[in-house]
Structure formats: C-alpha cells, structure tokens
Coordinates of C-alpha atoms in Angstrom, one line a residue:
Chain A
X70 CA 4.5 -19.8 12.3
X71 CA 4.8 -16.6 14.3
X72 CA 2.2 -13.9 15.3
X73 CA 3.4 -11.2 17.0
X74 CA -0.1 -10.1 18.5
X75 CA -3.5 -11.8 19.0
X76 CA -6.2 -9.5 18.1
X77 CA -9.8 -10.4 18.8
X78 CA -12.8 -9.2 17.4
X79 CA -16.3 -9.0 19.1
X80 CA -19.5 -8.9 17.9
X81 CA -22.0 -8.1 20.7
X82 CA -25.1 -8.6 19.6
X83 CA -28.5 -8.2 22.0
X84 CA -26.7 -6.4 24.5
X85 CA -28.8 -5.0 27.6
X86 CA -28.9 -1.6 25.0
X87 CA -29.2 0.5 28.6
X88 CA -25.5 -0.4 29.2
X89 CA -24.6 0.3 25.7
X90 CA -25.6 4.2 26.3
X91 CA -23.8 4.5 29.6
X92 CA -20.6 6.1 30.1
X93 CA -19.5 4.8 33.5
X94 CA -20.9 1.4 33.0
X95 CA -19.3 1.0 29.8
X96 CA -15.6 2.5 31.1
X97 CA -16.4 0.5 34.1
X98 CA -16.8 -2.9 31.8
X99 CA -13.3 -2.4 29.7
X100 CA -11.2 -1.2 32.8
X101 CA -12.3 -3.6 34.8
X102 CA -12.0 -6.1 32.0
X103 CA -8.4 -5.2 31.7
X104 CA -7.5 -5.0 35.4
X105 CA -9.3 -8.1 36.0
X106 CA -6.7 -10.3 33.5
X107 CA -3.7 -8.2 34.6
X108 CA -3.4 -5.9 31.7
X109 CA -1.3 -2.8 32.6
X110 CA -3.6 0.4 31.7
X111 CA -1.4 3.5 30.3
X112 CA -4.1 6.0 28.7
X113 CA -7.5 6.0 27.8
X114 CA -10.9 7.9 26.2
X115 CA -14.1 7.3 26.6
X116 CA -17.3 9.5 25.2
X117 CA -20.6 9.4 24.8
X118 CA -22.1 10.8 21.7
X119 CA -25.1 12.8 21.1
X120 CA -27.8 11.1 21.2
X121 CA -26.2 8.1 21.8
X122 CA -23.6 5.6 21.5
X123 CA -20.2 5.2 23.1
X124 CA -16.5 5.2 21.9
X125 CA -13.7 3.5 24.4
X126 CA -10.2 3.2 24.0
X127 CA -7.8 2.1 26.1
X128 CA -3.8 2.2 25.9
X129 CA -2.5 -0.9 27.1
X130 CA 1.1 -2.2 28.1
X131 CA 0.1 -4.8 26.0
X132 CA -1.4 -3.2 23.0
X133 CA -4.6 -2.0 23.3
X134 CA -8.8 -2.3 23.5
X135 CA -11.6 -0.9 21.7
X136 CA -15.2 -0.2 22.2
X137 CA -17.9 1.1 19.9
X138 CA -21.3 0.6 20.8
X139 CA -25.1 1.5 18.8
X140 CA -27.9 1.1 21.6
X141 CA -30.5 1.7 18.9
X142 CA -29.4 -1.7 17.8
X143 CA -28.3 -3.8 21.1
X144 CA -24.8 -3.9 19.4
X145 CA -20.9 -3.4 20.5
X146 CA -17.9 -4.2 18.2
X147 CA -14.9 -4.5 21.0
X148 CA -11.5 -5.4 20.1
X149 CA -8.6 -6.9 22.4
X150 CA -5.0 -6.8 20.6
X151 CA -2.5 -8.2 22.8
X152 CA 1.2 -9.0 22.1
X153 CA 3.0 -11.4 24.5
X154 CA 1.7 -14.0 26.7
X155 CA 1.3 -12.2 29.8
X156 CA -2.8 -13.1 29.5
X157 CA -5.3 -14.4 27.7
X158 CA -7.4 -12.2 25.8
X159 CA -10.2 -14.7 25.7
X160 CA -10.5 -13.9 29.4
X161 CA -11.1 -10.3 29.1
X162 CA -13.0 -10.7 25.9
X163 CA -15.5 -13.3 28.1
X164 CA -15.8 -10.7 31.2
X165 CA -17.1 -7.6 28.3
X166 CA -19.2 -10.5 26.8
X167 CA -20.9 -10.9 30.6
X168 CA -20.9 -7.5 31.3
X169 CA -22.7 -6.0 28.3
X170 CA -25.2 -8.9 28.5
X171 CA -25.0 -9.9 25.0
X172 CA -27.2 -12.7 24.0
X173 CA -25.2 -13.5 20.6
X174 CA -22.2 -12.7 20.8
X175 CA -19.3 -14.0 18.7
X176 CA -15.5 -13.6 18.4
X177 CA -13.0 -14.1 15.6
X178 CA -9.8 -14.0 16.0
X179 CA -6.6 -12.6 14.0
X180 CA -3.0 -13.3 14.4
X181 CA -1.0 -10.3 13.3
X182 CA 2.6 -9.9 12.3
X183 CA 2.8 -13.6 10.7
X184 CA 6.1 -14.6 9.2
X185 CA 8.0 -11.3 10.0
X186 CA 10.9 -11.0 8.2
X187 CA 13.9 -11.5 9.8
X188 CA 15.2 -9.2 12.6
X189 CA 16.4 -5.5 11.2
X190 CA 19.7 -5.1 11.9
X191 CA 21.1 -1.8 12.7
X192 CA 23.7 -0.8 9.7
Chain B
X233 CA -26.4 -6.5 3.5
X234 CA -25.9 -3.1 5.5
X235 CA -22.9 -2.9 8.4
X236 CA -22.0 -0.4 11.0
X237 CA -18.8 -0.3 10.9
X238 CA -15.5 -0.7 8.5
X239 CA -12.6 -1.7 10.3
X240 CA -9.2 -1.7 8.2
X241 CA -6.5 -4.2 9.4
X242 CA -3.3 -3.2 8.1
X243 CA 0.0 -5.2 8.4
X244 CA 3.2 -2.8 7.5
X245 CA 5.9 -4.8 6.9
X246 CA 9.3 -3.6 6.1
X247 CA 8.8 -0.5 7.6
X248 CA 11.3 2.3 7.9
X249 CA 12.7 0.8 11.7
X250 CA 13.6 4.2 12.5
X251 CA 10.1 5.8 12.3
X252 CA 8.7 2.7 14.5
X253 CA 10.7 3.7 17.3
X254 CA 10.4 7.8 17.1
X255 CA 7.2 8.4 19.2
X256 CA 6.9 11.8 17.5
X257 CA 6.6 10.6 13.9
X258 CA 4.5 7.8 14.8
X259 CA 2.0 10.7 16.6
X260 CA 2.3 12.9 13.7
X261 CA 1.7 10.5 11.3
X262 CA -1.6 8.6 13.3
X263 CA -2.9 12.5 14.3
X264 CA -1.8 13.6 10.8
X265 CA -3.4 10.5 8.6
X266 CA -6.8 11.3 10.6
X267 CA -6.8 15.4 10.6
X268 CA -6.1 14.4 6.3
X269 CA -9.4 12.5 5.6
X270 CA -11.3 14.9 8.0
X271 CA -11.5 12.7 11.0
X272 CA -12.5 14.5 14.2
X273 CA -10.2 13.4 17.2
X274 CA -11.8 13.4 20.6
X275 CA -8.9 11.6 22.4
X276 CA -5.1 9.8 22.1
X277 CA -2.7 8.1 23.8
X278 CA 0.4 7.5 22.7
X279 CA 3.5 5.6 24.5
X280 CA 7.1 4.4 23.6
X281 CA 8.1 1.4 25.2
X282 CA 11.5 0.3 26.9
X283 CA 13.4 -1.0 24.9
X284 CA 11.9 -0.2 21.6
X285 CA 7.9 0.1 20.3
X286 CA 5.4 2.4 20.2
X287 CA 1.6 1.8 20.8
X288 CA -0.8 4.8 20.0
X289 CA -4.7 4.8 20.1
X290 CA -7.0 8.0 18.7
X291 CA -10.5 8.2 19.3
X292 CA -12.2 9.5 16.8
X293 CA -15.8 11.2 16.6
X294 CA -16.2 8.5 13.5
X295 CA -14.6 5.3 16.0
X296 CA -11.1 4.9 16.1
X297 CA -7.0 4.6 14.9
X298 CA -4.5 2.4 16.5
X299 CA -0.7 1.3 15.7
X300 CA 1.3 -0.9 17.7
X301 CA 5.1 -0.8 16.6
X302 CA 7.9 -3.5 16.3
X303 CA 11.4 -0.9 15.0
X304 CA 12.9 -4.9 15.3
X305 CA 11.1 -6.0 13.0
X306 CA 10.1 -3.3 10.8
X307 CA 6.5 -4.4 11.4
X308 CA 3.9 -2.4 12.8
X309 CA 0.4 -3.4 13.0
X310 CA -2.5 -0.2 12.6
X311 CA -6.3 -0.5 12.4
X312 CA -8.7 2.0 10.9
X313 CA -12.3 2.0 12.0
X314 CA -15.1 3.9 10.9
X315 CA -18.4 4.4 10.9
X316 CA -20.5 6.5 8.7
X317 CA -19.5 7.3 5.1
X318 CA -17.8 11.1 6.1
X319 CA -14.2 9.9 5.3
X320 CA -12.6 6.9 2.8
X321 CA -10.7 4.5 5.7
X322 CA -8.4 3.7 3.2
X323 CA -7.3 7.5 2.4
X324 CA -6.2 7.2 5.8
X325 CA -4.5 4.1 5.4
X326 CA -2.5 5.0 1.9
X327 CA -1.0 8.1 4.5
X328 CA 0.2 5.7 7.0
X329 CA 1.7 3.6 4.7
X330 CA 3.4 6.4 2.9
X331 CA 4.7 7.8 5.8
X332 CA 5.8 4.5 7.7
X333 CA 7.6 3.6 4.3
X334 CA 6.5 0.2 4.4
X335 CA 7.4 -1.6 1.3
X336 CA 5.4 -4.4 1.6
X337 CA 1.9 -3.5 3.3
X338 CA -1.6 -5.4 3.1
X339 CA -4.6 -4.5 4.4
X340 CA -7.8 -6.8 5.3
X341 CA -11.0 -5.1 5.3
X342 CA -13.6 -6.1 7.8
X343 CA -17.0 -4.9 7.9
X344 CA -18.2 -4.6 11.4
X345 CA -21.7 -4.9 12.8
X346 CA -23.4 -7.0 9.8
X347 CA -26.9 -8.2 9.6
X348 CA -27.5 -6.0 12.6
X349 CA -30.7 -7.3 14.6
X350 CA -34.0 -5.1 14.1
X351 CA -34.1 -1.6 16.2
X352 CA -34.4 -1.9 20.1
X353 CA -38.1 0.2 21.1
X354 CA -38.2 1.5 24.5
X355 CA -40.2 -0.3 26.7

C-alpha cells in the first residue's frame, strides 16, 4: 500500500516558552531544520503575534512545514509533510524537538494519498 | 477536554486533474476558501512544479492552509488549521472541495494541542 506523502505531527509540549515567543529563534529552528536534512526551501512566513505566539510556514521542494506555537503554555504544534524519499522527516522533526527544548514531546504520523486511484490519463 | 488547535486533514481524491496543475486556480481557490470564512492572510507561497504539481502554503492570522497537488493522480492533499472559534475549518474545507471537484473527498479532524500543561508564570 502506497502513500504519496509522510506527514508528521508534533506535539511540543514544555518547550523553553522563551523560544516559543521569538521570531528569529523560532525561523532560525525550522530553516535550519530543513537545510539541515537537505530539504530545498522555496517560500516562507513567519510572524509574531501580539502579545505573543508565533506562526511559520515554509514552502518546501518537498511539500512543506508548519509551526504554531502558545508560550503561555510551553506548547508548539509543527508539522513536516514530505513526498518522496529524498529525507527523512523524523530527522528534521528530532532537530525542532532539540531546538525548542521540549520535555514531552510526541509525534504521530500520517500517510497521505493511500491507494490512489489509478493514473489519470489524458483524454 | 479543551485544545488549541483544529487541524483538518483532507484527502481529495478524484480531483479535476486540470485544476491540480493550474497554479492560478489552485491560488484562487486556497486564497479564495480562506478570504470566504473570514480568515486573515498574513503570508503565501505558492509553486508549480516541473513536470506537474502544485504546493501552496497561507499563513493565516488564525494558523494556517496548505495543498500539495498530484494532476497524475487526481489527488491532492490540503490541511486546514485553526485556532480560535472566528471561522468553521470545515466552511473552508466544503470550498476547496467544491472548487477542486473532487468526487470522492474525506477529511480527518484532529484536534491539536490537547490536555495542554498548566500556564507557564514568569520567573
């Protein structure tokens, strides 16, 4: 059986919440997450929010990741959705886990586009 | 049980091919689906690969949209996150599927940031 992508799903919980309310640290984390396992970087957004918390996301040759983060609670939801085998996701997803500090963190993971239907073919 | 976050995952399957492979549409209907439900967009990034596929990412003041496309297959995968209670994730999500034409879509609902731990204090 077939996935097209491999998406994981983070839950960061007791993160260092000084991180979680920094702009450059937390671009800093997911770029260099993604440079770091080869990923090939072709847009991204980051903001901070008043008065706090941070939203990342970050185009991706190979599909994309996502960052939301809530200092007042020490937590992060981060996503990595890959397609192809180029490189592992738990890699990146391990290097945001150290970076953020997160004591508890945890990770499930979701195949997408199972049993595709057949190729389209061009009438 | 309170979360922070609701995170749609929807799988599109037999999809309109020719929409998954028209970076315009695929823009209008991410940037559309979100202006709909009264999202407030604070960044994008959309790209159409070579040969075929599309990957798109909008941050969003309430978190974020992404679609990654397949025309081959007629698949494309697109997630919905939100935070806060100003917009119905799934009004967003009836739009994309209306306008992708998929005739066989499901959507798995995720809620995101669950049994968060206690409020950090400031030391």
């Amino acid at each position: 059986m077939n996935a097209l992508g491999t998406h994981l799903l983070l839950e960061l919980k007791q993160c260092n919440p000084h991180h979680l309310d920094d702009l450059d640290y937390i671009k800093d984390a997911m770029v260099g997450a993604a440079q770091a396992v080869g990923a090939q970087i072709i847009g991204q957004s980051f903001h901070r929010f008043n008065p706090q918390g941070i939203t990342g996301v970050l185009a991706i040759a190979e599909s994309h990741l996502s960052i939301h983060t809530w200092p007042e609670y020490g937590y992060a939801a981060a996503d990595i959705f890959t397609c192809g085998t180029s490189f592992q996701p738990k890699d990146a997803a391990q290097l945001i886990i150290d970076k953020l500090e997160s004591k508890d963190p945890s990770m499930q993971i979701i195949r997408r586009g199972i049993e595709a239907p057949a190729p389209v073919t061009s009438s």
